[in-house]
Structures are given as structure tokens and as C-alpha cells.
Coordinates of N, CA, C and O in Angstrom, one line a residue:
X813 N 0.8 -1.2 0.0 CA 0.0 0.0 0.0 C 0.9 1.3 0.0 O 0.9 2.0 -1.0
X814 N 1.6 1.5 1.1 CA 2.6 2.3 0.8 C 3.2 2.6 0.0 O 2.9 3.7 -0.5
X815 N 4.3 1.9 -0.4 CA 4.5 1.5 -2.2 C 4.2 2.3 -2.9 O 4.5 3.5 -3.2
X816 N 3.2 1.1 -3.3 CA 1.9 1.8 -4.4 C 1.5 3.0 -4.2 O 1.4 3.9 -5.1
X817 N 1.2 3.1 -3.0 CA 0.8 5.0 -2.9 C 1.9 6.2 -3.5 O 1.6 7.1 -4.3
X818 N 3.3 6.0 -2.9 CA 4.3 6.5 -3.3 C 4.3 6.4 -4.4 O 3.9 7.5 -4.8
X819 N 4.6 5.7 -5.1 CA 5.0 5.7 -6.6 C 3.7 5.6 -7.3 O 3.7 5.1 -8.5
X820 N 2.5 6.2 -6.7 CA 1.4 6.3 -8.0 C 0.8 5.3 -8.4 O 0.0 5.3 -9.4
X821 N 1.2 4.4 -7.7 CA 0.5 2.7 -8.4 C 1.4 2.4 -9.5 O 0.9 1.5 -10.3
X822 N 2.3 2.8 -9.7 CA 3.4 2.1 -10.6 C 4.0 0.6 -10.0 O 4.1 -0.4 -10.7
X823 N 4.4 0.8 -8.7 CA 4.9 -0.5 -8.6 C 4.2 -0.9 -7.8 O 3.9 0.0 -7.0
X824 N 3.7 -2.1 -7.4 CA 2.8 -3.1 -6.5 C 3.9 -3.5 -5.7 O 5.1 -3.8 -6.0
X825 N 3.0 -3.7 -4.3 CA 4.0 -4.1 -3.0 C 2.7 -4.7 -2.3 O 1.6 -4.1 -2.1
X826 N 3.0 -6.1 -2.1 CA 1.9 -6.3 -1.4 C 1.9 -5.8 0.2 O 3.0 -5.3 0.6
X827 N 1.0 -6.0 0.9 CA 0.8 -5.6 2.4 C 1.4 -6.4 3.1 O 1.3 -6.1 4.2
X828 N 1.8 -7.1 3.0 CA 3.0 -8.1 3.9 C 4.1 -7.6 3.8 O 4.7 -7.5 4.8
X829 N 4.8 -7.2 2.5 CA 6.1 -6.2 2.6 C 6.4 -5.4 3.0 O 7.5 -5.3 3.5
X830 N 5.0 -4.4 2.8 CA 4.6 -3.0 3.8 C 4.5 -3.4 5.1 O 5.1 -2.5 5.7
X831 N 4.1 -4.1 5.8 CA 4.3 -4.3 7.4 C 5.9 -4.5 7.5 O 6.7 -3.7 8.0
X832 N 6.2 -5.6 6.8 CA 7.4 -5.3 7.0 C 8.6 -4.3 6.5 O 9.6 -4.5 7.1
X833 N 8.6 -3.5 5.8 CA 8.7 -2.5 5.5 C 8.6 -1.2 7.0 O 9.5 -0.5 7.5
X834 N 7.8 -1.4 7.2 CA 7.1 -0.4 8.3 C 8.0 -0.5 9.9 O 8.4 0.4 10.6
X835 N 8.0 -1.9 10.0 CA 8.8 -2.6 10.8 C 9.9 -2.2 11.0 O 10.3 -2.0 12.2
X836 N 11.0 -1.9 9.7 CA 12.3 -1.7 9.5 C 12.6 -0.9 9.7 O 13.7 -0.7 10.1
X837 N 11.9 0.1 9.4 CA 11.5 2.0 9.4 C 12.0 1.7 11.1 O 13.1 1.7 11.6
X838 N 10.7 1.4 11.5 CA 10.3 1.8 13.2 C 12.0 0.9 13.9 O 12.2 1.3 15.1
X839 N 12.6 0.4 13.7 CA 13.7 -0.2 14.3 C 14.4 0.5 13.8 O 15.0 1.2 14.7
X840 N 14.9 0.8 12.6 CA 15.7 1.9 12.1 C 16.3 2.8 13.4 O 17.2 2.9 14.2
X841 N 14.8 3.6 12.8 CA 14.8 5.0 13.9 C 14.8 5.1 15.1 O 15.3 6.0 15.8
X842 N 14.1 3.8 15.5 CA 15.3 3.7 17.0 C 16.5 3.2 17.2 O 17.1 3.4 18.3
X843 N 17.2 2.4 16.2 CA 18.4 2.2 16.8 C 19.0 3.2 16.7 O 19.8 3.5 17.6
X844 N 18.7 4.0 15.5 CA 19.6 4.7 15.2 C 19.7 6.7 16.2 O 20.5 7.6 16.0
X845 N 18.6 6.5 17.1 CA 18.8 7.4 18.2 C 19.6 6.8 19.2 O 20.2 7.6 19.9
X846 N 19.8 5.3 19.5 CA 20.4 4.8 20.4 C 21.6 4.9 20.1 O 22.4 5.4 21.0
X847 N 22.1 4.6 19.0 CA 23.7 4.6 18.5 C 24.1 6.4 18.0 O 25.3 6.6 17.9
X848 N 23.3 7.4 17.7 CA 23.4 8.5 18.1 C 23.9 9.3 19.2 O 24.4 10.4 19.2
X849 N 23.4 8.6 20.4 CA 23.8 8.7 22.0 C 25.2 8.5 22.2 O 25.8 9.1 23.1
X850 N 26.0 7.6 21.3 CA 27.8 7.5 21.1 C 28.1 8.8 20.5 O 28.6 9.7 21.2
X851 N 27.8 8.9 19.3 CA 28.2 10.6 19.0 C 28.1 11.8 19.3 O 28.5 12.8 18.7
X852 N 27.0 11.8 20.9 CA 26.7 12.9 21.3 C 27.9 12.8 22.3 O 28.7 13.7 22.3
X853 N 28.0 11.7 23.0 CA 29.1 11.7 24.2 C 30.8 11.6 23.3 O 31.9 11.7 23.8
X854 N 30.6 11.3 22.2 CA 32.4 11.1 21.7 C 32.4 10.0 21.9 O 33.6 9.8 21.8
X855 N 31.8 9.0 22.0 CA 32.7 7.4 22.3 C 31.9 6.5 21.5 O 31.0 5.8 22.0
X856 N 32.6 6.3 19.9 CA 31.8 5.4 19.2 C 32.5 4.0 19.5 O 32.1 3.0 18.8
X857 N 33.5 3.6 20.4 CA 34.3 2.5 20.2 C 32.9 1.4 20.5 O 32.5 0.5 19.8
X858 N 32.3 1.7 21.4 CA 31.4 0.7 21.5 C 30.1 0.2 20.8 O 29.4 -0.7 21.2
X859 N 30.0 0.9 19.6 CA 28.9 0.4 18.5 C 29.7 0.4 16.8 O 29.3 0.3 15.7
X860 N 31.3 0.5 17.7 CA 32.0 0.2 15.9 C 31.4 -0.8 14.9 O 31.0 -0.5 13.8
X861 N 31.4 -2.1 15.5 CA 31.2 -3.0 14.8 C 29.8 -3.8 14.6 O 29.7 -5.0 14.5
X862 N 29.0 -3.0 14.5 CA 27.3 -3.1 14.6 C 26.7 -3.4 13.4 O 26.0 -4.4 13.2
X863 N 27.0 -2.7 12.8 CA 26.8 -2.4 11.5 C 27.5 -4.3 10.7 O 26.8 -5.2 10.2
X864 N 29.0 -4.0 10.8 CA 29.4 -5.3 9.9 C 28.9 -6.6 10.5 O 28.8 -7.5 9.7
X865 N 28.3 -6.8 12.1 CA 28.1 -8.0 12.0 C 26.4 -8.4 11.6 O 26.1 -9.5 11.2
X866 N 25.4 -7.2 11.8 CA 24.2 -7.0 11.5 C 24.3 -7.3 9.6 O 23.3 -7.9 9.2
X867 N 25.1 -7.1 8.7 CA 25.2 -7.3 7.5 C 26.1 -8.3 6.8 O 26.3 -8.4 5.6
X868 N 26.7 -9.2 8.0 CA 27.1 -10.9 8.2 C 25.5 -11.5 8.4 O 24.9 -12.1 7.5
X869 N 25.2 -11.4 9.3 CA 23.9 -11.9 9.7 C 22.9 -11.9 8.6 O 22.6 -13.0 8.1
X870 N 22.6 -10.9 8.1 CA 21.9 -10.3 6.5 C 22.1 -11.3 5.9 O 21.3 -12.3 6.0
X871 N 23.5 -11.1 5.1 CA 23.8 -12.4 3.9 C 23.4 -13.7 4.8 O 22.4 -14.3 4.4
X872 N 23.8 -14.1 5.7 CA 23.6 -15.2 6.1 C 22.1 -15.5 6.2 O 22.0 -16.7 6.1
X873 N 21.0 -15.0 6.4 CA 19.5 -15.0 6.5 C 19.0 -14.4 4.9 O 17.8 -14.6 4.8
X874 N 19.7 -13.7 3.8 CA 19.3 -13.6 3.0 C 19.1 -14.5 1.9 O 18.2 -14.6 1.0
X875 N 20.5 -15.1 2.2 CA 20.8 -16.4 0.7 C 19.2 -17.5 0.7 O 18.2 -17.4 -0.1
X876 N 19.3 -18.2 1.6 CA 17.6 -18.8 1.6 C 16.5 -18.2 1.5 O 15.5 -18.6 0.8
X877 N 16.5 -16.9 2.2 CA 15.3 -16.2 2.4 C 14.5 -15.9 1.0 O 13.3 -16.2 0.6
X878 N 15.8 -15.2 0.2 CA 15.4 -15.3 -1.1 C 15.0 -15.9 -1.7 O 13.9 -15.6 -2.3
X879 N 15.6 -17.2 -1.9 CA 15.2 -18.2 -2.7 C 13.9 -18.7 -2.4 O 13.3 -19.2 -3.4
X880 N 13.1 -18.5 -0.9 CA 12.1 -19.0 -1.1 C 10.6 -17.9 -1.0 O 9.4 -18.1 -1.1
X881 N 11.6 -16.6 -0.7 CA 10.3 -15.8 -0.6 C 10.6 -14.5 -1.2 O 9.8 -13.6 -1.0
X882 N 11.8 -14.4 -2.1 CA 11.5 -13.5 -2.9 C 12.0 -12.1 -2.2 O 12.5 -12.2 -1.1
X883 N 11.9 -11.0 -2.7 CA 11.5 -9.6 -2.0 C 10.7 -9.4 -0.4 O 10.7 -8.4 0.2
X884 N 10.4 -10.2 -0.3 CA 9.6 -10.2 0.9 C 10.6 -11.1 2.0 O 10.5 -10.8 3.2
X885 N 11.4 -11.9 1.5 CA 12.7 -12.4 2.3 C 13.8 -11.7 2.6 O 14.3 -11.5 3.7
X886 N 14.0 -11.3 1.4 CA 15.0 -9.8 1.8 C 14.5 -9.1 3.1 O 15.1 -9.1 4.1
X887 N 13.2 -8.3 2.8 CA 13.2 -7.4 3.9 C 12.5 -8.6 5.2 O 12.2 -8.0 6.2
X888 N 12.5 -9.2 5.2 CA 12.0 -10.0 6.5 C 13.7 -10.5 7.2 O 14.1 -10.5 8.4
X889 N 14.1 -10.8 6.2 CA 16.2 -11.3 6.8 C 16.3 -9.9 7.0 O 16.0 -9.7 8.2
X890 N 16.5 -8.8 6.5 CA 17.1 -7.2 7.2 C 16.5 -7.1 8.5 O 17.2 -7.0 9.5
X891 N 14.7 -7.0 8.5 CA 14.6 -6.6 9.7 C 14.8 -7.7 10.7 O 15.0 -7.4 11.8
X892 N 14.9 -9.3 10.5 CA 15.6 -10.2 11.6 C 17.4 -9.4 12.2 O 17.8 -9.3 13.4
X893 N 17.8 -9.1 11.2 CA 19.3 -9.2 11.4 C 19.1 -7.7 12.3 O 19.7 -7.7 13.4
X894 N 18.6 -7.1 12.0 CA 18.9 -5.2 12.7 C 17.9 -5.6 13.9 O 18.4 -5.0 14.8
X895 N 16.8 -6.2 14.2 CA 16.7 -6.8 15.6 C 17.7 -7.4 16.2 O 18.2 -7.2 17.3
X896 N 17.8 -8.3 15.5 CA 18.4 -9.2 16.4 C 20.3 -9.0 17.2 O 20.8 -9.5 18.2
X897 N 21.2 -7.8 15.9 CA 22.0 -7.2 16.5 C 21.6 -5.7 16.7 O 21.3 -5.3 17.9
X898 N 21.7 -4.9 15.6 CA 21.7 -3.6 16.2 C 20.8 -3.0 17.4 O 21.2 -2.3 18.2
X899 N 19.7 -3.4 17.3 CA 18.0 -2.8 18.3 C 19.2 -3.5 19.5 O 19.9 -2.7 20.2
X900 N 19.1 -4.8 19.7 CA 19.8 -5.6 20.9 C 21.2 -4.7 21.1 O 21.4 -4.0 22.1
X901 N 21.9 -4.6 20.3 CA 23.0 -4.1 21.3 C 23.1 -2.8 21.5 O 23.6 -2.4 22.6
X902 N 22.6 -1.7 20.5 CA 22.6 -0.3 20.9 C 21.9 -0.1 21.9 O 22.4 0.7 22.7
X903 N 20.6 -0.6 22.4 CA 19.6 -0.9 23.1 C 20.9 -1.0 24.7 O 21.4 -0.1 25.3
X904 N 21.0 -2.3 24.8 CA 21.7 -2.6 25.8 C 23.1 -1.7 26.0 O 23.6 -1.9 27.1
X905 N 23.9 -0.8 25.0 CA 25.0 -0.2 25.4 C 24.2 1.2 25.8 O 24.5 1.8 26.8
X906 N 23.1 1.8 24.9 CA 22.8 3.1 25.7 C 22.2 2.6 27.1 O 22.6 3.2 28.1
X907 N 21.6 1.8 27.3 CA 21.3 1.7 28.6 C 22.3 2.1 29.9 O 21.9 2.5 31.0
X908 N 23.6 1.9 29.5 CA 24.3 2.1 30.7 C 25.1 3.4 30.4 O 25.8 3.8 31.4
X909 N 25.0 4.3 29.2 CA 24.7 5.6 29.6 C 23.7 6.6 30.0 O 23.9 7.8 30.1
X910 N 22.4 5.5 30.1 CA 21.5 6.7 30.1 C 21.1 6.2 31.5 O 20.1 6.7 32.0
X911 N 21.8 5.2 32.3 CA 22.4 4.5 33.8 C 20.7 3.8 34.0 O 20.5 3.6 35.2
X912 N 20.0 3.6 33.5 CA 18.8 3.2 33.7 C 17.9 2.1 32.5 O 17.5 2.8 31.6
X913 N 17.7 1.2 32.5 CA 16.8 0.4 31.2 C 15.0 1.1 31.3 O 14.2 1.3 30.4
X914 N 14.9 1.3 32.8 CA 13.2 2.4 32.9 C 13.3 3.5 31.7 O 12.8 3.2 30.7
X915 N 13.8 4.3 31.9 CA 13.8 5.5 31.1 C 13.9 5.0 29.8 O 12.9 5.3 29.1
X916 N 15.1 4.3 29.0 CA 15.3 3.7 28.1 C 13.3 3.1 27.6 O 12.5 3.8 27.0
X917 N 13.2 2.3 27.9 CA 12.0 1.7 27.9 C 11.0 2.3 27.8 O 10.3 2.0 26.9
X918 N 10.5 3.7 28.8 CA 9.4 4.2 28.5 C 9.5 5.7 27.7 O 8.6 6.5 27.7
X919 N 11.0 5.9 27.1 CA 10.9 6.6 25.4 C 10.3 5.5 24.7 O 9.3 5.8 24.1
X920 N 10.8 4.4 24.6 CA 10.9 3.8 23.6 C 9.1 3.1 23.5 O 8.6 2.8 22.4
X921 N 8.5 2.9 24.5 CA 7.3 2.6 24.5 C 6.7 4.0 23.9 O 6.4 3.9 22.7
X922 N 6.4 5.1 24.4 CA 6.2 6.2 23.9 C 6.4 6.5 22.2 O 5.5 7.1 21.5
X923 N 7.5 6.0 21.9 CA 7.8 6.5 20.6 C 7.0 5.3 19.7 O 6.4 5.5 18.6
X924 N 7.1 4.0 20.3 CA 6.3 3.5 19.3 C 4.8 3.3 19.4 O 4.2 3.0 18.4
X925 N 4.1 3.3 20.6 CA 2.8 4.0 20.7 C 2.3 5.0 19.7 O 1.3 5.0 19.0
X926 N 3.3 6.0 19.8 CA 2.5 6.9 19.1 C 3.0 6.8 17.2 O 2.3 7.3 16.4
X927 N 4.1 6.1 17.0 CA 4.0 5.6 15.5 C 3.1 4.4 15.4 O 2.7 4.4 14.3
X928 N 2.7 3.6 16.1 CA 1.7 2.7 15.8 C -0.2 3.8 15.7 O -1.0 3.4 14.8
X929 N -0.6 4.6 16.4 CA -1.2 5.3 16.5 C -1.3 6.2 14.8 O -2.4 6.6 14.3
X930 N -0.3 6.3 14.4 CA -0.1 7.5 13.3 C -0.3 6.2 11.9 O -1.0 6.2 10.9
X931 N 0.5 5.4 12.2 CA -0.3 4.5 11.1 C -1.2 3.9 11.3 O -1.5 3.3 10.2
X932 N -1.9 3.6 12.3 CA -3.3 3.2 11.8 C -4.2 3.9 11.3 O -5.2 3.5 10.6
X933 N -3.9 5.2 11.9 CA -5.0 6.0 11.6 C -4.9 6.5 10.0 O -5.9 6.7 9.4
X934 N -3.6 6.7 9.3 CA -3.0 6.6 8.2 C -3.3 5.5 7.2 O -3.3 5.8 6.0
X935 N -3.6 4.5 7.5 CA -3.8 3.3 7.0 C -5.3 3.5 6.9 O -5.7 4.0 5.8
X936 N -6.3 3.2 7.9 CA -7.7 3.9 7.9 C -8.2 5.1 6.4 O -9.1 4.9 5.6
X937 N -7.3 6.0 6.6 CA -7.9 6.8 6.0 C -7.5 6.9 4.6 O -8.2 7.5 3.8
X938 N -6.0 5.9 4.2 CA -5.8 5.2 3.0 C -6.9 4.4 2.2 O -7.3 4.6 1.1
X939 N -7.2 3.3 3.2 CA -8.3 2.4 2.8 C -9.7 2.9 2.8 O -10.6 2.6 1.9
X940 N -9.9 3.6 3.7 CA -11.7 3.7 3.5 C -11.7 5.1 2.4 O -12.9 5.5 2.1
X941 N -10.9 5.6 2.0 CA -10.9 6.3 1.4 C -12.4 7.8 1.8 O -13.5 8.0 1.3
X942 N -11.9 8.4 2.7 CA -12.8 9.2 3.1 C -13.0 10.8 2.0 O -12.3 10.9 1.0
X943 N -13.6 11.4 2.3 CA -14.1 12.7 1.8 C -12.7 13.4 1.8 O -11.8 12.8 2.4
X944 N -12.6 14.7 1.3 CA -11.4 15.4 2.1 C -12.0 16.2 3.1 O -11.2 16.7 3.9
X945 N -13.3 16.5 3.2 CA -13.8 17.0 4.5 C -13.5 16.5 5.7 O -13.5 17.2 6.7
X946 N -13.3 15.1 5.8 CA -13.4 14.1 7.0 C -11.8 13.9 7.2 O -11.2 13.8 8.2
X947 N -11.2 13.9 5.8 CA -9.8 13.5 5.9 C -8.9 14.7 6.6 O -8.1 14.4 7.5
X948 N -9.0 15.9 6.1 CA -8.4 17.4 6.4 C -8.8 17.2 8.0 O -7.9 16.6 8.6
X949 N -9.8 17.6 8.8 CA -10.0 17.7 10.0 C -9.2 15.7 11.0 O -8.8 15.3 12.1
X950 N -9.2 15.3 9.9 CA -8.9 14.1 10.8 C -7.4 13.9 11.0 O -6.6 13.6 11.9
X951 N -7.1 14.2 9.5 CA -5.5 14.4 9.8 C -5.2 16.0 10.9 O -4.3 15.7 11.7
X952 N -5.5 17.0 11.1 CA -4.9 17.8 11.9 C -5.4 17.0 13.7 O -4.7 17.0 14.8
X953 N -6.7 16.5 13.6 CA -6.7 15.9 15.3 C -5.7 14.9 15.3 O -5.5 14.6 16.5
X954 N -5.1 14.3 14.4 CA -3.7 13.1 14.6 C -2.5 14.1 15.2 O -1.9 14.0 16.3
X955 N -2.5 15.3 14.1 CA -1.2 15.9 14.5 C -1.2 16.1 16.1 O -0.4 15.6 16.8
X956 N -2.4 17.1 16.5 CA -2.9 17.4 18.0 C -2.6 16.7 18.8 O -1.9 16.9 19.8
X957 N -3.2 15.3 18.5 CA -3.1 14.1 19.5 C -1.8 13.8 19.5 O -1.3 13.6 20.6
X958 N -0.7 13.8 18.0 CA 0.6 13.2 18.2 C 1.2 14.3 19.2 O 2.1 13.9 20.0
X959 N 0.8 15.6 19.1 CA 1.8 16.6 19.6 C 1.3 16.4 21.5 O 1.8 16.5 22.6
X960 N 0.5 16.2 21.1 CA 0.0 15.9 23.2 C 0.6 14.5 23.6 O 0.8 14.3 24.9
X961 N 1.0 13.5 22.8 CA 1.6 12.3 22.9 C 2.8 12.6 23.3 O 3.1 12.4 24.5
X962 N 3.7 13.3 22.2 CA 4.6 13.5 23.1 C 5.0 13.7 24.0 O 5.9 13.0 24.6
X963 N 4.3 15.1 24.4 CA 4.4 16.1 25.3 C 4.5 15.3 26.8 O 5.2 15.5 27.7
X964 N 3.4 14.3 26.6 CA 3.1 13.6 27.7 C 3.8 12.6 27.9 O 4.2 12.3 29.0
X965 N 4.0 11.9 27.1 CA 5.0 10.6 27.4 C 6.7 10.8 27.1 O 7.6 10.0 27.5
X966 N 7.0 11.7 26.4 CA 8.0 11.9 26.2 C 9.0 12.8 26.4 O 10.2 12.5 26.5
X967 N 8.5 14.1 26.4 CA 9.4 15.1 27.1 C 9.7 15.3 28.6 O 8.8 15.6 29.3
X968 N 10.7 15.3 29.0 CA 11.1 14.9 30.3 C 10.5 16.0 31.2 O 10.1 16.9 30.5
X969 N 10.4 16.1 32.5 CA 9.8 17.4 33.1 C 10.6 18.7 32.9 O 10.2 19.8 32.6
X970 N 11.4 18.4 33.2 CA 12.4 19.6 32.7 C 12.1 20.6 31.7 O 12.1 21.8 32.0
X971 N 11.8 20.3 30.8 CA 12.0 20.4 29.0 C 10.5 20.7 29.1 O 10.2 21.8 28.7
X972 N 9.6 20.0 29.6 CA 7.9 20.6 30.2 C 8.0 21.6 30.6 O 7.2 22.5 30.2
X973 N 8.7 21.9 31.3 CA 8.5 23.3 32.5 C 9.1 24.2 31.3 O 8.4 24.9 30.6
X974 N 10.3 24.0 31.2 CA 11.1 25.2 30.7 C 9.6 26.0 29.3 O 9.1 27.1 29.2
X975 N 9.6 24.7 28.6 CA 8.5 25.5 27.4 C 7.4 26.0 28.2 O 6.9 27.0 27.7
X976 N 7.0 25.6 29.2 CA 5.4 25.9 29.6 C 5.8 27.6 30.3 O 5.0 28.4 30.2
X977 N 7.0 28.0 31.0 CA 7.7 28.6 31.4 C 7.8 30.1 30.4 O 7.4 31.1 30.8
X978 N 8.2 30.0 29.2 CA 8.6 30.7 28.3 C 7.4 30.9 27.4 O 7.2 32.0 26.9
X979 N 6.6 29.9 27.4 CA 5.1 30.3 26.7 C 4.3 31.3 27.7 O 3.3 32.0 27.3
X980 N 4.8 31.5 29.1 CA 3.5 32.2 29.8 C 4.2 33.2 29.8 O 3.6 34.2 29.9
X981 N 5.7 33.4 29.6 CA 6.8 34.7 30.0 C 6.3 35.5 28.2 O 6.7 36.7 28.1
X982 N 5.5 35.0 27.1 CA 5.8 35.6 26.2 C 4.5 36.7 25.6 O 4.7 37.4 24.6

């Protein structure tokens, strides 16, 4: 669906690619704030080699995958391999700079709450194909809701006050 949306209906992706597709996205983007957390502090020694064993893993889960499922093997071996090393180990090395797995855990519940929330309702309004009267007002209450999602599960108190702080000082 995706896909096809993007490209116009030019190329067909069935819905099983797109989940997984979606999948890869959503692990992507978190690993890749986890292994970001090394370049903020200076110290990439500990996610050097992430990358090459996550794309050993790949080939090794792709050679069959392929052969029996095609395009849809590919991206099902990628996102096994980038769970199964990158998510796992950036996951467990920021943990011990961020000195806590709670905090770790409830960004990370937060963040995908509210991407699971943004594509269903995305998906919804792909499929039932609504008016743009229903669609316009429904897409800005997602934004609303996404922006109160945040707010609430994800910005730290600190970073609450300071903005709620500066909104009342203006």
C-alpha cells in the first residue's frame, strides 16, 4: 500500500512487505537514536562493529530467504538481522549511559505507541478512502493528539516546564 501510494500505483508491494517494510523503518529509527547517544558523548568504540556483524547476519539469512520468498525475504532477513543485532545491542549499550533500562523503555514505549497510533489511523484513511472534508479535519486531530503524545510521554519534566515557562513569560 505504501508503495503503491508513493510511486502512484506504478509499482505493486503487497501488504505483507509494507508491514514489514514499516517494521524496519520503526527499528531503524530507534536504533539509530540509540547509537546516536555514542556521537553525542564522543565514544563510538562501543557500536564500531554493529553495522558489519548486523550485514554478516543479512547475507547469512538472506541467501535462503530469497530463494524461497523472494523480495519479501529480503526485507524480513534485514529486519531479523537489525533486531536481532543492532535494536539488541545499541539498546543494551545506551542503557548504561542513560544509567537506567526504565527510562530507556518508556521513550521507547512512547515512541512507538504513538508511530503505531499515526499509522493506523493513516492506513484507515488510505483504505476507507474518506471525503477530504473528514480527511483534512482528521489528519490535523492526529497531529494534535501526536503533539500531546509527546508532550506527555515523552518530554522529560524539565523540557515541560522550561517550554510551559517561556510560553507564559511571552
Amino acid at each position: 500500500m505504501l508503495v503503491s501510494f508513493w510511486t502512484s500505483g506504478v509499482i505493486y508491494w503487497s501488504l505483507g512487505s509494507d508491514i514489514i517494510l514499516a517494521a524496519l523503518l520503526i527499528a531503524t529509527s530507534l536504533s539509530r537514536c540509540f547509537v546516536g547517544i555514542f556521537g553525542m558523548v564522543g565514544d563510538l568504540g562501543p557500536v564500531r562493529y554493529i553495522y558489519f556483524l548486523e550485514g554478516c547476519l543479512f547475507i547469512l539469512l538472506s541467501l535462503p530467504a530469497v530463494s524461497y520468498f523472494g523480495v519479501m525475504g529480503i526485507l524480513a532477513a534485514s529486519l531479523v538481522a537489525h533486531l536481532a543485532v543492532t535494536v539488541v545491542i545499541s539498546c543494551r549499550i545506551a542503557s548504561t549511559w542513560l544509567d537506567s533500562m526504565r527510562t530507556l523503555l518508556q521513550l521507547t514505549k512512547g515512541i512507538l505507541g504513538i508511530t503505531l497510533v499515526v499509522s493506523a489511523v493513516s492506513i484507515a484513511i488510505k483504505v476507507t478512502h474518506p471525503p477530504i472534508v473528514v480527511a483534512i479535519p482528521l489528519s490535523l486531530l492526529l497531529i494534535l493528539s501526536v503533539t500531546g503524545a509527546v508532550w506527555i510521554m515523552i518530554l522529560p519534566k524539565k523540557t515541560k516546564q522550561d517550554i510551559a515557562h517561556r510560553v507564559i513569560n511571552t
